Amino acid sequence: ASTGAGSDAIEFDSCLFDGFSNAINGGFDGSGTFYFYSIAVYQTEIKNSTLHAILSASNTYVIGSYIHANTGSGIQISGNPGVVSSLQVHNSVISANGDQGVRLTNPDPHFSYVLKNNDFYGNTGSGIRFDSSQQKQGILLSGNVFEANTRYGIEVIDANGYGDLGWYFSKQNAFFNNTIGTLLRWPTDTTDITLTASPFTNAAAENFVLNSTAGGGAALKAVGFPGAIPTAGTGFLDVGALQSAAAAATGSNAAYIQ
């Protein structure tokens, strides 16, 4: 639907895309021209695309968005010809897409990925899939929830596994009921969270607020990364896209006068 002219940066804020082919096309045309050099998507819903919700080869930022029920992948990165670029996805829900939640087919060594505090739910493929065996600058996956994806939570296609993906950081990711398995060729970490119940209030009805079920949402509250910052203090970040409400303050407005 939306395409650029090769020198553009574009921002989508509080938009709805419904029923396009590629709702946002930031790809590379193969002749040296990007459709967009940089894409930012905030507080936006993308659904019912006949191909992918977002197809990009450039800097792509997705924050606080809902990407669901698209025929292809929620986000597909592919075709970058050697320009330093980044994919960042934060506090977003990527669910019920017909291919992968996020598919990273990009073969270029200059691309880096940061996916933090997202929900990957019910995608027909895997929550996140790495297709390429080429080196990457870096990959950070932290505080994500992977539930009910038809393949894996995180999948690496190359037989050499994550070793060909370059530097990586994987902390406090949670997994439940992914059909084939939790991970394929992606390393386990001591902070991985294996759930015994769905953490969501009602994902089938599009309510991804954390519940209070033991082994479900309760296991994800106040355990996110970084939790504590050396010397600076301790916080209470949840795992997943939506943060739970803080407990109401207690106390009294009354004063004692002697």
XYZ file of C-alpha atoms in Angstrom:
258
model
C 0.000 0.000 0.000
C 2.570 2.543 1.147
C 5.789 2.773 -0.863
C 8.496 5.432 -1.060
C 10.786 6.956 -3.634
C 14.193 5.848 -2.412
C 15.291 8.766 -0.249
C 12.405 8.904 2.171
C 11.997 8.324 5.852
C 8.395 7.842 6.886
C 6.489 7.540 10.141
C 3.112 5.923 10.734
C 1.496 6.916 14.032
C -1.918 5.682 15.204
C -2.871 4.266 11.792
C -5.004 1.335 10.649
C -4.046 -0.760 7.597
C -6.692 -3.313 6.648
C -6.748 -5.556 3.577
C -3.776 -4.284 1.556
C -1.218 -6.484 -0.243
C 1.998 -5.462 1.567
C 0.536 -2.861 3.906
C 3.920 -1.127 4.260
C 6.476 -1.870 1.547
C 9.958 -0.646 2.422
C 11.725 -3.155 0.209
C 14.644 -2.854 -2.184
C 13.951 -2.919 -5.898
C 17.256 -4.608 -6.838
C 18.610 -1.663 -8.845
C 20.022 0.431 -6.008
C 16.796 2.070 -4.858
C 15.016 1.585 -1.568
C 11.330 2.257 -1.313
C 12.015 3.787 2.103
C 15.339 4.294 3.870
C 13.681 4.341 7.277
C 10.254 3.255 8.530
C 8.781 3.958 11.959
C 5.475 2.417 13.010
C 3.898 3.542 16.290
C 0.609 2.549 17.909
C -0.628 1.131 14.596
C -2.769 -1.861 13.684
C -2.044 -3.856 10.516
C -4.350 -6.726 9.573
C -5.708 -8.794 6.683
C -2.843 -8.045 4.272
C -2.831 -10.478 1.355
C 0.994 -10.633 1.493
C 3.013 -9.258 4.432
C 2.085 -6.589 6.929
C 5.536 -4.969 6.687
C 8.105 -5.831 4.008
C 11.362 -3.949 4.454
C 15.071 -3.883 3.678
C 15.813 -0.690 5.599
C 15.804 0.696 9.122
C 12.488 -0.427 10.567
C 11.075 0.496 13.968
C 7.811 -0.965 15.280
C 6.630 0.176 18.708
C 3.378 -0.453 20.525
C 1.635 -1.932 17.483
C -0.715 -4.823 16.712
C 0.135 -6.877 13.602
C -2.239 -9.770 13.037
C -4.202 -11.940 10.620
C -2.019 -11.195 7.594
C -1.602 -13.868 4.903
C 2.200 -13.697 4.910
C 4.536 -12.732 7.730
C 3.858 -9.997 10.220
C 7.247 -8.445 9.457
C 9.613 -9.678 6.744
C 13.118 -8.274 6.328
C 14.847 -9.138 3.060
C 17.008 -7.875 0.241
C 19.323 -5.337 1.866
C 22.286 -4.648 -0.486
C 24.893 -3.676 2.112
C 23.691 -0.588 3.974
C 23.928 -0.611 7.761
C 20.362 -1.058 8.936
C 18.371 -2.188 11.934
C 15.082 -3.815 12.858
C 13.690 -2.847 16.254
C 10.372 -4.159 17.548
C 9.204 -3.172 21.030
C 6.032 -3.776 23.051
C 4.038 -5.071 20.101
C 1.681 -8.006 19.529
C 2.319 -10.107 16.412
C -0.288 -12.821 16.093
C -2.236 -15.130 13.799
C -0.196 -14.391 10.684
C -0.184 -16.981 7.895
C 3.605 -17.292 7.713
C 6.100 -16.285 10.418
C 5.566 -13.649 13.070
C 8.875 -12.047 12.085
C 10.888 -13.535 9.216
C 14.482 -12.426 8.750
C 15.647 -13.453 5.296
C 18.219 -10.684 4.965
C 21.642 -11.989 3.834
C 23.612 -8.840 4.601
C 26.223 -8.673 7.417
C 25.363 -5.086 8.348
C 21.910 -5.681 9.776
C 21.144 -5.791 13.500
C 17.983 -6.852 15.326
C 16.457 -5.790 18.641
C 13.141 -7.409 19.576
C 12.118 -6.670 23.134
C 8.925 -7.188 25.129
C 6.693 -8.474 22.341
C 4.003 -11.163 22.155
C 4.261 -13.714 19.326
C 1.037 -15.686 19.387
C -0.595 -18.203 17.064
C 1.444 -17.567 13.919
C 1.286 -20.365 11.333
C 5.092 -20.519 11.154
C 7.428 -19.643 14.007
C 7.341 -16.587 16.215
C 10.729 -15.476 14.858
C 12.537 -17.219 12.017
C 16.100 -16.565 10.816
C 16.522 -17.784 7.220
C 20.000 -16.519 6.416
C 23.317 -18.103 7.374
C 25.278 -14.872 6.919
C 26.904 -13.015 9.799
C 24.890 -10.284 11.509
C 26.083 -7.330 13.539
C 24.031 -8.347 16.518
C 20.755 -9.812 17.755
C 18.999 -8.957 21.017
C 15.893 -10.893 22.007
C 14.596 -10.092 25.472
C 11.318 -10.227 27.355
C 9.317 -11.755 24.495
C 6.454 -14.242 24.858
C 6.055 -17.068 22.333
C 2.786 -18.983 22.531
C 0.883 -21.334 20.209
C 2.996 -20.761 17.104
C 2.603 -23.687 14.701
C 6.341 -24.305 14.365
C 8.769 -22.969 16.971
C 9.069 -20.012 19.242
C 12.427 -19.125 17.655
C 13.741 -20.959 14.588
C 17.111 -20.801 12.811
C 17.007 -22.477 9.394
C 20.739 -22.765 8.702
C 22.197 -26.099 9.815
C 25.110 -24.304 11.497
C 22.624 -22.688 13.846
C 23.008 -19.440 15.715
C 26.799 -19.544 15.393
C 26.447 -18.092 11.891
C 24.270 -15.268 13.150
C 27.063 -13.344 14.878
C 26.716 -11.666 18.273
C 23.508 -12.405 20.165
C 21.883 -11.639 23.512
C 18.857 -13.644 24.649
C 17.310 -13.063 28.091
C 13.987 -13.633 29.860
C 12.034 -14.957 26.890
C 8.950 -17.046 27.731
C 7.508 -20.051 25.877
C 4.240 -21.978 25.969
C 2.556 -24.489 23.678
C 4.485 -23.922 20.430
C 3.490 -26.913 18.314
C 6.786 -28.430 17.138
C 8.967 -27.061 19.899
C 10.369 -24.102 21.761
C 13.653 -23.523 19.904
C 15.341 -24.801 16.764
C 19.092 -24.094 16.553
C 18.713 -21.087 18.842
C 20.587 -21.349 22.171
C 18.803 -21.920 25.433
C 19.524 -19.523 28.275
C 19.255 -19.956 32.028
C 16.743 -17.084 32.081
C 14.325 -18.764 29.623
C 10.847 -19.094 31.137
C 8.877 -22.266 30.443
C 5.210 -21.604 31.118
C 2.646 -24.220 32.093
C -0.401 -22.104 31.216
C -1.265 -19.301 28.857
C -0.121 -15.968 30.310
C -2.819 -13.920 28.548
C -6.250 -12.918 29.794
C -7.901 -14.084 26.537
C -5.647 -14.107 23.477
C -8.356 -15.646 21.277
C -10.452 -12.543 21.957
C -7.443 -10.274 21.365
C -6.814 -9.519 25.033
C -3.079 -9.851 25.649
C -3.067 -8.395 29.157
C -1.183 -10.718 31.524
C -3.418 -12.856 33.713
C -2.642 -13.881 37.286
C -2.542 -17.625 36.648
C 0.271 -19.539 38.341
C 2.649 -20.769 35.646
C 1.038 -18.285 33.249
C 0.867 -14.526 33.580
C 1.904 -14.579 37.223
C 5.251 -16.069 36.179
C 5.979 -13.070 33.927
C 5.269 -10.179 36.271
C 8.215 -8.166 37.578
C 10.797 -10.611 36.179
C 11.772 -8.802 32.959
C 15.222 -7.627 31.919
C 16.970 -5.549 33.169
C 15.044 -5.664 36.453
C 18.014 -4.141 38.235
C 20.626 -1.666 37.034
C 23.965 -1.767 38.878
C 24.009 0.889 41.605
C 21.036 2.719 40.040
C 18.252 0.629 41.568
C 15.708 -2.131 40.993
C 12.618 -2.019 38.791
C 9.729 -4.376 38.109
C 9.413 -4.815 34.350
C 7.073 -7.573 33.130
C 7.852 -9.986 30.313
C 5.585 -9.371 27.321
C 4.133 -6.427 25.437
C 1.675 -5.050 27.982
C 2.792 -4.140 31.470
C 0.630 -4.896 34.480
C -0.690 -2.117 36.655
C 1.296 -1.153 39.719
C -0.309 -1.891 43.035
C -2.321 0.999 44.396
C -0.526 3.068 46.953
C -1.517 2.459 50.554
C -1.493 4.920 53.389
C -3.576 7.572 54.993
C -4.112 11.257 54.373
C -4.915 11.729 58.057
C -2.570 13.708 60.241
C -1.927 13.332 63.936
C -1.660 16.595 65.812
C -0.518 16.637 69.392
